[in-house]
Coordinates of C-alpha atoms in Angstrom, one line a residue:
M87 CA 0.0 0.0 0.0
P88 CA 1.4 3.4 -0.9
P89 CA 2.4 5.9 1.8
Y90 CA -0.2 8.2 3.2
G91 CA -1.2 10.8 0.6
V92 CA 0.4 9.0 -2.4
D93 CA -1.7 6.9 -4.8
S94 CA -0.5 4.3 -7.2
E95 CA 0.7 7.0 -9.6
T96 CA 4.3 7.8 -8.7
C97 CA 5.3 11.2 -7.4
S98 CA 7.5 11.8 -10.4
D99 CA 4.7 11.0 -12.9
R100 CA 2.4 13.3 -11.1
R101 CA 5.0 16.0 -11.0
S102 CA 5.9 15.8 -14.6
R103 CA 2.2 16.1 -15.6
S104 CA 1.5 19.0 -13.3
S105 CA 4.6 21.1 -14.1
S106 CA 4.2 21.1 -17.9
P107 CA 7.8 20.0 -18.7
D108 CA 7.3 20.7 -22.4
P109 CA 9.5 23.7 -23.1
L110 CA 7.0 25.1 -25.6
A111 CA 4.2 25.0 -23.1
S112 CA 6.2 26.5 -20.2
N113 CA 7.5 29.4 -22.3
A114 CA 4.3 30.1 -24.2
G115 CA 2.2 30.0 -21.1
T116 CA -1.1 31.8 -21.7
A117 CA -0.2 32.5 -25.3
L118 CA -0.4 28.7 -26.2
P119 CA -3.1 28.4 -28.9
Y120 CA -6.1 26.2 -28.2
A121 CA -5.3 23.5 -30.7
T122 CA -1.8 23.2 -29.4
R123 CA -3.1 22.8 -25.9
S124 CA -5.1 19.8 -27.1
A125 CA -2.0 18.3 -28.7
L126 CA -0.1 18.7 -25.4
H127 CA -3.1 17.3 -23.3
L128 CA -3.6 20.6 -21.5
K129 CA -7.2 21.1 -22.4
G130 CA -9.1 22.1 -19.3
L131 CA -6.0 22.4 -17.2
V132 CA -5.3 26.1 -17.9
P133 CA -7.6 29.1 -18.3
S134 CA -9.3 29.4 -21.7
G135 CA -8.1 32.8 -22.6
V136 CA -5.3 33.0 -25.3
E137 CA -3.2 36.2 -25.3
N138 CA -0.1 37.5 -26.9
F139 CA 3.4 38.0 -25.4
V140 CA 2.8 41.8 -25.0
M141 CA -0.1 41.1 -22.7
Q142 CA 2.0 38.7 -20.7
E143 CA 4.7 41.3 -20.3
Q144 CA 2.1 43.9 -19.1
R145 CA 0.9 41.5 -16.4
A146 CA 4.4 40.6 -15.3
L147 CA 5.5 44.2 -15.1
E148 CA 2.3 45.0 -13.1
Q149 CA 3.2 42.3 -10.6
L150 CA 6.8 43.4 -10.4
N151 CA 5.8 47.0 -9.7
I152 CA 3.5 46.1 -6.8
K153 CA 6.2 44.4 -4.9
S154 CA 7.1 46.6 -2.0
T155 CA 10.9 45.8 -1.7
N156 CA 13.6 45.1 -4.2
L157 CA 14.2 41.7 -2.5
E158 CA 10.6 40.7 -3.2
K159 CA 11.1 41.8 -6.8
Y160 CA 14.3 39.7 -7.0
I161 CA 12.4 36.6 -5.8
F162 CA 9.5 37.3 -8.2
L163 CA 11.9 37.7 -11.2
S164 CA 13.9 34.6 -10.2
W165 CA 10.7 32.5 -10.2
L166 CA 9.6 33.9 -13.5
R167 CA 13.0 33.1 -15.0
S168 CA 12.7 29.5 -13.8
T169 CA 9.2 29.0 -15.1
N170 CA 9.1 31.1 -18.3
I171 CA 12.5 32.1 -19.5
N172 CA 11.2 33.7 -22.7
L173 CA 8.9 36.1 -20.8
F174 CA 11.6 36.8 -18.3
Y175 CA 14.1 38.0 -20.9
R176 CA 11.4 39.9 -22.8
L177 CA 10.7 41.8 -19.6
V178 CA 14.4 42.4 -18.9
L179 CA 15.3 43.6 -22.3
H180 CA 12.3 45.9 -22.6
N181 CA 12.8 47.4 -19.1
L182 CA 16.6 47.0 -18.6
K183 CA 17.3 50.2 -16.8
Q184 CA 14.6 49.4 -14.2
I185 CA 15.3 45.7 -13.9
A186 CA 19.2 45.5 -14.1
P187 CA 19.6 46.9 -10.5
V188 CA 17.2 44.2 -9.3
I189 CA 18.7 41.1 -10.9
Y190 CA 22.2 42.4 -10.2
T191 CA 23.8 45.2 -8.2
P192 CA 22.7 46.5 -5.8
T193 CA 19.9 44.1 -5.0
V194 CA 21.9 40.9 -5.6
G195 CA 24.0 41.8 -2.6
Q196 CA 21.0 41.6 -0.3
A197 CA 19.8 38.5 -2.1
C198 CA 23.2 36.8 -1.5
Q199 CA 23.1 37.7 2.2
E200 CA 19.6 36.1 2.4
Y201 CA 20.2 33.3 -0.2
S202 CA 19.8 30.3 2.2
H203 CA 16.6 31.8 3.5
I204 CA 15.0 32.6 0.1
Y205 CA 16.5 29.7 -2.0
P206 CA 13.3 27.4 -1.9
F207 CA 11.2 30.3 -3.3
L208 CA 13.5 31.2 -6.3
A209 CA 12.4 28.3 -8.5
P210 CA 10.1 25.3 -8.5
P211 CA 11.2 22.2 -6.5
N212 CA 14.1 20.3 -8.0
A213 CA 14.7 22.9 -10.7
V214 CA 18.4 22.7 -11.7
D215 CA 19.9 26.1 -12.0
G216 CA 23.6 25.4 -11.6
L217 CA 26.1 23.4 -9.7
Y218 CA 26.8 23.5 -5.9
I219 CA 30.1 21.7 -5.5
S220 CA 31.0 21.0 -1.9
L221 CA 34.6 20.7 -0.7
N222 CA 33.6 17.3 0.6
E223 CA 32.4 16.2 -2.9
V224 CA 35.3 17.2 -5.0
D225 CA 36.3 13.5 -5.3
N226 CA 32.9 13.0 -7.0
I227 CA 33.2 15.8 -9.5
A228 CA 32.8 13.4 -12.5
E229 CA 29.5 12.2 -11.0
I230 CA 28.4 15.8 -10.4
I231 CA 29.1 16.8 -14.0
G232 CA 27.3 13.6 -15.2
N233 CA 24.3 14.5 -13.1
Y234 CA 24.3 18.0 -14.7
R235 CA 24.5 16.5 -18.2
E236 CA 21.4 14.4 -17.5
S237 CA 19.5 17.5 -16.4
I238 CA 19.9 19.5 -19.6
S239 CA 18.5 19.0 -23.0
K240 CA 20.5 17.5 -25.8
G241 CA 22.6 20.1 -27.5
D242 CA 22.5 22.5 -24.6
E243 CA 26.0 21.8 -23.2
P244 CA 27.3 24.9 -21.5
E245 CA 29.4 27.3 -23.5
I246 CA 29.9 29.7 -20.6
T247 CA 30.2 29.4 -16.8
V248 CA 30.6 31.9 -14.0
I249 CA 32.2 30.3 -10.9
T250 CA 32.7 31.7 -7.4
D251 CA 33.6 30.4 -3.9
G252 CA 31.6 33.2 -2.3
S253 CA 34.7 34.4 -0.3
R254 CA 34.5 38.0 -1.3
I255 CA 31.1 38.9 -2.6
L256 CA 30.9 42.5 -3.8
G257 CA 31.9 44.6 -0.7
L258 CA 30.0 42.2 1.7
G259 CA 32.8 39.8 2.5
D260 CA 32.7 36.0 2.9
L261 CA 29.2 34.7 2.2
G262 CA 30.0 31.1 1.6
M263 CA 27.5 29.1 -0.4
N264 CA 25.2 32.2 -0.4
G265 CA 27.4 33.7 -3.0
M266 CA 25.6 31.6 -5.7
G267 CA 23.5 34.7 -6.4
I268 CA 26.4 36.3 -8.1
P269 CA 27.0 33.7 -10.9
V270 CA 23.3 33.5 -11.4
G271 CA 23.0 37.2 -11.8
K272 CA 26.1 37.6 -13.9
L273 CA 24.8 35.1 -16.4
Q274 CA 21.5 36.8 -16.7
L275 CA 23.4 39.9 -17.7
Y276 CA 25.4 37.9 -20.3
V277 CA 22.1 36.9 -21.9
A278 CA 20.4 40.3 -21.6
A279 CA 23.4 42.5 -22.6
A280 CA 25.1 40.3 -25.2
G281 CA 22.7 37.6 -26.3
L282 CA 24.4 34.5 -24.9
N283 CA 22.0 31.5 -25.1
P284 CA 20.4 31.2 -21.6
N285 CA 20.1 27.4 -22.0
R286 CA 23.9 27.2 -22.3
C287 CA 24.9 29.2 -19.2
L288 CA 26.1 27.4 -16.1
P289 CA 26.4 29.1 -12.7
I290 CA 28.7 27.4 -10.2
V291 CA 29.5 27.9 -6.5
L292 CA 32.4 26.1 -4.9
D293 CA 31.0 25.5 -1.4
F294 CA 34.3 25.4 0.3
G295 CA 33.0 26.6 3.7
T296 CA 32.9 30.0 5.2
D297 CA 34.8 31.9 7.9
T298 CA 31.8 34.0 8.7
E299 CA 30.4 32.8 12.0
K300 CA 27.0 34.3 11.3
Y301 CA 26.4 31.7 8.6
L302 CA 28.0 28.8 10.4
E303 CA 25.6 29.5 13.3
D304 CA 22.5 30.1 11.1
P305 CA 20.2 27.1 11.3
L306 CA 18.9 27.8 7.8
Y307 CA 22.3 28.1 6.1
L308 CA 22.5 25.7 3.2
G309 CA 26.2 25.4 2.8
I310 CA 28.7 23.1 4.5
R311 CA 29.3 24.1 8.1
Q312 CA 33.0 24.3 8.3
H313 CA 35.8 26.9 8.0
R314 CA 37.6 27.5 4.8
P315 CA 40.6 25.3 3.9
D316 CA 44.2 26.4 3.9
D317 CA 45.7 27.7 0.6
A318 CA 47.2 24.4 -0.4
S319 CA 43.9 22.5 0.0
F320 CA 42.0 25.3 -1.7
Y321 CA 44.1 25.3 -4.8
D322 CA 44.2 21.5 -5.0
S323 CA 40.4 21.3 -4.8
A324 CA 39.7 24.3 -7.0
N325 CA 42.1 23.2 -9.7
R326 CA 40.6 19.7 -9.7
V327 CA 37.2 21.1 -10.3
V328 CA 38.3 23.4 -13.1
T329 CA 40.3 20.6 -14.7
A330 CA 37.2 18.4 -14.7
L331 CA 35.1 21.1 -16.2
H332 CA 37.6 21.9 -18.9
E333 CA 37.9 18.3 -19.8
A334 CA 34.1 17.9 -19.9
F335 CA 33.5 21.1 -21.8
P336 CA 36.8 22.1 -23.5
N337 CA 35.4 25.1 -25.4
M338 CA 33.5 26.5 -22.4
F339 CA 34.4 30.1 -21.4
I340 CA 35.2 30.3 -17.7
Q341 CA 34.7 33.4 -15.6
F342 CA 36.2 33.5 -12.1
E343 CA 34.2 35.8 -9.9
D344 CA 34.4 37.2 -6.4
F345 CA 37.2 35.0 -5.0
S346 CA 39.4 36.4 -2.2
T347 CA 42.1 38.7 -3.6
E348 CA 45.0 36.2 -3.4
H349 CA 43.0 33.3 -4.8
A350 CA 41.6 35.5 -7.6
F351 CA 45.1 36.3 -8.8
G352 CA 46.4 32.7 -8.2
L353 CA 43.6 31.0 -10.2
L354 CA 43.9 33.5 -13.0
E355 CA 47.7 33.1 -13.2
H356 CA 47.4 29.3 -13.1
W357 CA 44.7 29.0 -15.8
R358 CA 44.8 31.9 -18.1
R359 CA 47.1 30.1 -20.6
K360 CA 45.6 26.7 -20.1
A361 CA 41.9 27.4 -20.6
L362 CA 39.6 30.0 -22.0
C363 CA 39.1 32.0 -18.8
F364 CA 38.7 35.5 -17.4
N365 CA 38.4 37.2 -14.0
D366 CA 35.9 40.0 -14.0
D367 CA 37.1 41.5 -10.8
I368 CA 40.7 41.8 -12.1
Q369 CA 40.3 42.2 -15.9
G370 CA 36.6 43.3 -16.3
T371 CA 36.7 46.1 -13.8
G372 CA 40.0 47.4 -15.2
C373 CA 38.5 47.2 -18.7
V374 CA 35.3 49.1 -18.0
I375 CA 37.1 51.8 -15.9
L376 CA 39.7 52.2 -18.6
G377 CA 36.9 52.9 -21.1
G378 CA 35.4 55.6 -18.9
F379 CA 38.9 56.9 -18.0
I380 CA 39.7 57.4 -21.7
S381 CA 36.6 59.4 -22.1
A382 CA 37.3 61.4 -18.9
V383 CA 40.9 62.2 -20.0
E384 CA 39.6 63.6 -23.2
Q385 CA 37.5 66.1 -21.3
A386 CA 39.8 66.8 -18.3
G387 CA 41.8 69.6 -19.8
I388 CA 45.2 68.2 -18.8
P389 CA 47.5 66.1 -21.1
P390 CA 47.2 62.3 -20.4
Q391 CA 50.8 61.9 -19.6
H392 CA 50.5 64.6 -16.8
Q393 CA 47.8 62.7 -15.0
R394 CA 48.6 61.8 -11.3
I395 CA 46.3 58.9 -10.3
M396 CA 45.6 58.0 -6.7
F397 CA 43.8 54.7 -5.8
V398 CA 42.1 54.1 -2.5
G399 CA 41.9 50.4 -2.0
A400 CA 44.5 47.9 -3.2
G401 CA 42.6 44.6 -3.7
S402 CA 42.4 42.6 -6.8
A403 CA 40.0 45.0 -8.5
G404 CA 42.1 48.1 -7.7
V405 CA 45.3 46.6 -8.9
G406 CA 43.6 45.1 -12.0
V407 CA 42.2 48.6 -12.9
A408 CA 45.5 50.3 -12.5
K409 CA 47.4 47.8 -14.7
Q410 CA 44.8 48.3 -17.4
L411 CA 45.5 52.1 -17.2
V412 CA 49.2 51.5 -17.3
D413 CA 48.7 49.6 -20.6
Y414 CA 46.7 52.5 -21.9
F415 CA 49.5 55.0 -21.3
I416 CA 52.1 52.6 -22.8
I417 CA 50.1 51.7 -25.9
E418 CA 48.4 55.0 -26.7
Y419 CA 51.2 57.5 -25.8
G420 CA 54.4 55.5 -26.0
I421 CA 55.3 56.1 -22.4
L422 CA 57.8 53.7 -20.9
E423 CA 56.3 51.1 -18.5
S424 CA 58.4 52.5 -15.6
E425 CA 57.1 56.0 -16.3
A426 CA 53.5 54.9 -16.7
K427 CA 53.7 53.0 -13.5
A428 CA 55.1 56.0 -11.7
M429 CA 51.8 57.9 -12.4
F430 CA 50.0 55.8 -9.8
W431 CA 49.8 55.9 -6.0
F432 CA 47.9 53.4 -3.9
V433 CA 46.5 53.7 -0.4
D434 CA 45.4 50.7 1.7
S435 CA 44.3 50.3 5.3
H436 CA 47.9 51.2 6.5
G437 CA 48.3 54.3 4.3
M438 CA 50.3 55.0 1.1
I439 CA 51.9 51.8 -0.2
T440 CA 55.6 52.1 -0.3
A441 CA 58.4 49.6 -0.6
N442 CA 60.0 50.8 2.7
R443 CA 56.8 51.0 4.8
G444 CA 58.0 48.3 7.1
D445 CA 55.3 45.7 6.6
K446 CA 55.2 42.7 4.3
L447 CA 53.2 43.6 1.2
A448 CA 50.9 41.1 -0.5
Q449 CA 52.4 40.0 -3.8
H450 CA 49.9 41.8 -5.9
K451 CA 50.7 45.2 -4.2
V452 CA 54.4 45.0 -4.9
Y453 CA 54.2 46.2 -8.5
F454 CA 52.8 49.6 -7.5
A455 CA 54.7 50.2 -4.2
R456 CA 56.5 53.5 -4.4
T457 CA 60.3 53.7 -4.2
D458 CA 60.6 57.4 -4.6
N459 CA 59.1 58.5 -1.3
G460 CA 62.4 58.7 0.6
T461 CA 61.4 58.8 4.3
I462 CA 57.9 60.0 3.7
Q463 CA 55.2 57.7 4.9
C464 CA 51.6 58.9 4.6
K465 CA 49.2 57.2 7.0
S466 CA 45.8 58.4 5.7
I467 CA 43.9 59.3 2.6
E468 CA 44.2 63.0 3.5
E469 CA 47.9 62.9 4.0
T470 CA 48.4 61.0 0.7
L471 CA 46.1 63.5 -1.1
E472 CA 48.3 66.4 0.0
Y473 CA 51.5 64.5 -0.9
V474 CA 50.4 63.3 -4.4
R475 CA 48.1 66.2 -5.4
P476 CA 46.2 63.9 -7.8
T477 CA 44.3 64.7 -10.9
A478 CA 42.2 61.5 -10.6
L479 CA 40.9 59.9 -7.4
I480 CA 39.7 56.3 -7.8
G481 CA 38.1 54.3 -5.0
L482 CA 37.9 50.6 -4.7
S483 CA 38.1 50.5 -0.9
T484 CA 34.5 49.3 0.0
I485 CA 34.7 52.1 2.7
Y486 CA 31.5 54.0 2.9
K487 CA 32.1 57.8 2.5
A488 CA 35.8 57.4 2.2
F489 CA 35.8 60.4 0.0
S490 CA 34.6 62.9 2.5
E491 CA 33.4 66.4 1.6
K492 CA 36.8 67.7 2.8
I493 CA 38.6 65.4 0.4
L494 CA 36.2 66.2 -2.5
R495 CA 36.6 69.9 -2.0
R496 CA 40.4 69.6 -1.8
M497 CA 40.4 67.7 -5.1
N498 CA 38.5 70.6 -6.6
E499 CA 41.0 73.1 -5.3
I500 CA 44.0 71.0 -6.5
N501 CA 42.5 70.8 -10.0
A502 CA 41.2 74.4 -10.3
Q503 CA 42.7 74.7 -13.8
S504 CA 41.3 71.3 -15.0
R505 CA 38.3 69.1 -14.2
P506 CA 38.9 66.6 -11.4
I507 CA 38.3 62.9 -12.2
I508 CA 36.6 61.1 -9.3
F509 CA 35.6 57.5 -9.6
P510 CA 34.0 56.0 -6.4
L511 CA 33.8 52.4 -7.7
S512 CA 32.9 50.3 -4.6
N513 CA 29.7 48.3 -4.6
P514 CA 27.0 48.3 -3.3
E515 CA 25.8 51.8 -2.5
T516 CA 26.4 51.2 1.2
K517 CA 30.1 50.7 0.4
A518 CA 30.5 53.6 -2.1
E519 CA 33.2 56.2 -1.4
C520 CA 30.8 59.1 -2.2
T521 CA 27.6 59.8 -4.1
F522 CA 27.2 61.7 -7.4
E523 CA 25.4 64.5 -5.6
E524 CA 28.3 65.0 -3.1
A525 CA 30.9 64.9 -5.9
M526 CA 28.9 67.5 -7.9
R527 CA 28.2 69.8 -5.0
C528 CA 31.8 69.8 -3.7
T529 CA 33.5 70.4 -7.1
D530 CA 31.2 73.2 -8.3
N531 CA 29.6 70.8 -10.7
R532 CA 32.8 70.2 -12.6
V533 CA 33.5 66.6 -11.7
L534 CA 34.1 63.9 -14.3
F535 CA 32.4 61.1 -12.4
A536 CA 31.9 57.4 -12.7
S537 CA 30.7 55.1 -9.9
G538 CA 30.4 51.4 -9.4
T539 CA 26.8 51.6 -8.2
A540 CA 23.9 53.4 -9.8
F541 CA 23.2 57.0 -8.5
P542 CA 20.3 59.2 -9.5
E543 CA 20.6 62.1 -11.9
Y544 CA 21.5 65.5 -10.5
T545 CA 19.9 68.8 -11.3
I546 CA 22.2 71.7 -10.8
P547 CA 20.5 74.0 -8.3
G548 CA 18.8 77.1 -9.8
T549 CA 18.9 75.6 -13.3
E550 CA 17.2 73.0 -15.4
D551 CA 20.5 71.4 -16.2
V552 CA 20.2 67.7 -15.5
R553 CA 23.5 65.7 -15.3
V554 CA 23.6 61.9 -15.7
P555 CA 26.2 60.1 -13.6
G556 CA 28.5 57.7 -15.3
Q557 CA 28.4 54.2 -13.9
G558 CA 31.5 52.1 -14.5
N559 CA 29.4 49.0 -14.6
N560 CA 31.2 45.8 -15.7
M561 CA 28.0 45.0 -17.5
Y562 CA 29.3 47.1 -20.3
V563 CA 32.3 44.8 -21.0
F564 CA 32.1 41.3 -19.5
P565 CA 29.1 40.2 -21.6
A566 CA 30.9 41.4 -24.8
I567 CA 34.1 39.6 -23.8
G568 CA 32.2 36.4 -23.2
L569 CA 30.3 36.7 -26.5
G570 CA 33.5 37.3 -28.4
A571 CA 35.2 34.4 -26.7
V572 CA 32.3 32.0 -27.3
L573 CA 32.2 32.9 -30.9
C574 CA 35.8 32.9 -32.0
K575 CA 37.1 30.5 -29.4
P576 CA 40.6 32.0 -28.7
A577 CA 43.2 29.8 -27.2
C578 CA 43.3 32.3 -24.3
I579 CA 42.3 35.8 -23.4
T580 CA 45.2 38.3 -23.5
D581 CA 45.6 41.8 -22.0
T582 CA 45.5 43.3 -25.5
M583 CA 42.2 41.7 -26.2
I584 CA 40.8 43.3 -23.0
Y585 CA 42.4 46.6 -24.0
A586 CA 40.7 46.5 -27.5
V587 CA 37.4 46.2 -25.7
S588 CA 38.2 49.2 -23.4
K589 CA 39.0 51.3 -26.4
A590 CA 35.9 50.2 -28.3
L591 CA 33.8 51.1 -25.2
A592 CA 35.2 54.7 -25.2
E593 CA 34.5 54.9 -29.0
S594 CA 31.0 53.6 -28.6
L595 CA 29.5 56.9 -27.3
N596 CA 27.3 58.6 -29.8
A597 CA 27.2 62.3 -30.5
E598 CA 24.4 63.1 -28.0
E599 CA 26.2 61.3 -25.2
K600 CA 29.5 63.0 -25.9
G601 CA 27.7 66.4 -26.1
K602 CA 26.4 66.0 -22.6
G603 CA 29.8 65.1 -21.2
E604 CA 28.9 61.5 -20.4
L605 CA 31.6 58.9 -19.9
Y606 CA 29.6 55.8 -20.8
P607 CA 26.9 55.0 -23.4
R608 CA 23.3 54.9 -22.2
I609 CA 22.4 51.5 -20.7
E610 CA 19.4 51.3 -23.1
R611 CA 21.9 50.8 -26.0
I612 CA 23.7 47.9 -24.2
R613 CA 23.1 45.3 -26.9
E614 CA 24.3 47.6 -29.7
V615 CA 27.4 48.4 -27.7
S616 CA 28.0 44.8 -26.7
A617 CA 28.0 43.8 -30.4
Q618 CA 30.6 46.5 -31.2
L619 CA 32.8 45.4 -28.3
A620 CA 32.6 41.7 -29.1
A621 CA 33.5 42.5 -32.7
A622 CA 36.6 44.5 -31.5
F623 CA 37.5 41.5 -29.2
I624 CA 37.3 39.1 -32.2
R625 CA 39.3 41.3 -34.5
Q626 CA 42.1 41.5 -31.9
A627 CA 42.0 37.7 -31.3
V628 CA 42.4 37.1 -35.0
R629 CA 45.2 39.7 -35.2
E630 CA 47.1 37.8 -32.5
G631 CA 46.6 34.5 -34.2
L632 CA 44.7 33.0 -31.3
A633 CA 41.2 32.6 -32.7
K634 CA 40.5 28.9 -33.3
D635 CA 37.2 29.2 -35.1
T636 CA 38.2 29.5 -38.8
K637 CA 34.9 31.2 -39.7
W638 CA 35.8 34.3 -37.8
V639 CA 39.4 34.3 -39.0
E640 CA 38.2 34.3 -42.6
L641 CA 35.6 37.0 -41.9
V642 CA 38.1 39.3 -40.3
K643 CA 40.6 38.8 -43.2
C644 CA 37.8 39.6 -45.7
N645 CA 36.9 42.7 -43.7
P646 CA 40.1 44.4 -42.7
A647 CA 38.5 47.8 -42.2
D648 CA 38.1 49.0 -38.6
E649 CA 34.4 48.9 -37.7
S650 CA 34.7 50.5 -34.3
D651 CA 33.0 53.6 -35.6
F652 CA 30.0 51.7 -36.8
A653 CA 26.8 53.8 -36.5
S654 CA 23.2 52.9 -37.1
D655 CA 23.0 55.5 -39.9
A656 CA 25.8 53.9 -41.9
P657 CA 25.1 53.6 -45.6
D658 CA 23.1 50.5 -46.4
G659 CA 25.3 47.5 -47.0
K660 CA 28.5 49.1 -45.7
Y661 CA 29.0 46.3 -43.2
A662 CA 26.6 43.7 -44.7
E663 CA 29.2 41.0 -44.6
G664 CA 31.2 42.5 -41.7
V665 CA 32.2 41.1 -38.4
L666 CA 29.9 43.4 -36.5
R667 CA 26.8 42.4 -38.5
E668 CA 27.7 38.7 -38.0
V669 CA 28.2 39.1 -34.3
S670 CA 24.8 40.8 -34.0
R671 CA 23.2 37.9 -36.0
F672 CA 24.5 35.4 -33.5
M673 CA 23.0 37.1 -30.5
W674 CA 20.1 35.2 -28.8
H675 CA 16.8 37.0 -28.6
P676 CA 13.6 35.9 -26.8
A677 CA 10.7 35.1 -29.1
E678 CA 8.4 38.0 -30.0
S679 CA 5.5 35.7 -30.9
F680 CA 4.2 32.2 -30.4
E681 CA 5.2 31.4 -34.0
Q682 CA 8.8 32.3 -33.3
L683 CA 8.8 30.3 -30.1
R684 CA 7.3 27.3 -31.8
D685 CA 9.7 27.4 -34.7
A686 CA 12.7 27.6 -32.3
C687 CA 11.4 24.9 -30.0
P688 CA 13.5 21.7 -30.4
H689 CA 10.6 19.5 -29.5
Q690 CA 8.0 21.0 -31.8
H691 CA 8.2 18.1 -34.2
H692 CA 6.7 15.9 -31.5
H693 CA 3.3 17.5 -32.0
P694 CA 1.7 17.0 -35.4
V695 CA -0.8 19.8 -35.1
L696 CA 1.4 22.1 -33.1
G697 CA 0.6 25.8 -33.6
H698 CA -2.1 25.3 -36.3
S699 CA -4.8 27.8 -35.5
H700 CA -8.5 26.7 -35.3
G701 CA -10.9 29.5 -34.3
H702 CA -10.7 32.9 -32.8
N703 CA -9.1 31.8 -29.6
D704 CA -5.9 31.0 -31.5
K705 CA -5.3 34.5 -32.7
I706 CA -2.2 36.0 -30.8

């Protein structure tokens, strides 16, 4: 006799019938035509109304807008993505400016902190949305990958993964397994911004424990309850996982994300020539900030080689940004590396970083340690500011209000003959060094500004002059890098490929954006911009002889002209066979109608009358 509450029909049979596993049915939802419902044995199991995708979007947006908190919106959108991926991405793409801060920063920070508490409500039971690889299960990595293969449709092997161990999530610290929200969110932006196929994206968290007692003591925490391993054990386990992934999916693009500083550099150094991989904290942040910095330098009123750049914060992101800027000065202006490096000063928790400060510097800090300071040791941001007299102040410290009004006003005084460059880049807003309003007010509205988190527009008092803050959002670059890598399959990703993307980003601003003094293109143009940046990446990969996909090699050779200045009003056919047009053609888009969805559905041939209209209820 079956257990209480369970009849002779198995739970799995009942679940498969009730959850509409057919991908066409789940993604069409209320737009499924009546005859198709009959073919899928859904007659009488759903409301009779048949509507189009636009009406579905209206309903979803209405529900999103009535949620009272961003976390509630995050949970709603996560459930929608897990149950109707086509509707989810239609909603995101048509409302990107509103939704991007919900599915990623700043809301994703809170979602990660609460991840163990909200996890069961993000997707239906047993929905597979990535890999949770425990430190205690590394020996079973082959079985884990095999289980994942069984969970996906044929032909949907992953072409991109974002992988974290949750040890340094945004500016929030060690969140352990809760860090899974970051790979999930990043991959949503890969799809939304650059058209990666959502069915071929794989989020991964290495559940290697946590040193945050709050989570170890939380009865609802879903990760393993142990402290993090030592470095040797970490690298052994992490490298075994990456090796297994690379062997299983050799062409998969791997993005390392939000590892502790030392491990971030260590993993990238170990793998960057062995697999197609990238670290967004080190390379992506540097790439997007360089793009904005190039735009700022053009407007600052001081020659690039006379810039004096002061960084507050010397973690992996800060050093990664600075090294990208060094490359810019070397490549664009022919400055010697030693001279370019000498344009940078770093401040960490102990003050200005110097070679003779008396403490042991982490390896990644040594490159920028000053050797020309003599006996001078600055112990604070204020002291260093007076010593350096910088033209640019860049913050990646995760210290809230580190750029005080006193510091901002002093930056304005120091740069009275030019425009001060101020980039408070820490995320989320609770970690930002200053706000856009503060920077504008303290610099007499002259600041060239880019932040890591989104700030509201600012209206100059007494005028109707509205200024839009620049946001150095990695969303501008990492999706394009991933798309370019997935398409042309380079043997590895080089610094010069990243530099090509930075330069293309600076060149992507249109006339209106430049006229308003903005440093980044409007987020509403993100897909257009991503295509341009991916094309620049592919061209550079081919130039370096590293692109392995012969199609793109031949395409670049046949189209040697630089397309970085592509504009939508270009003469018809100018780039008809070009790299940029071909990149755009490969970008995934959600279906705009049931017919598009049906034609793209891999299982539509199973249903002989699928999609054939019979009667007025079928009109969509």
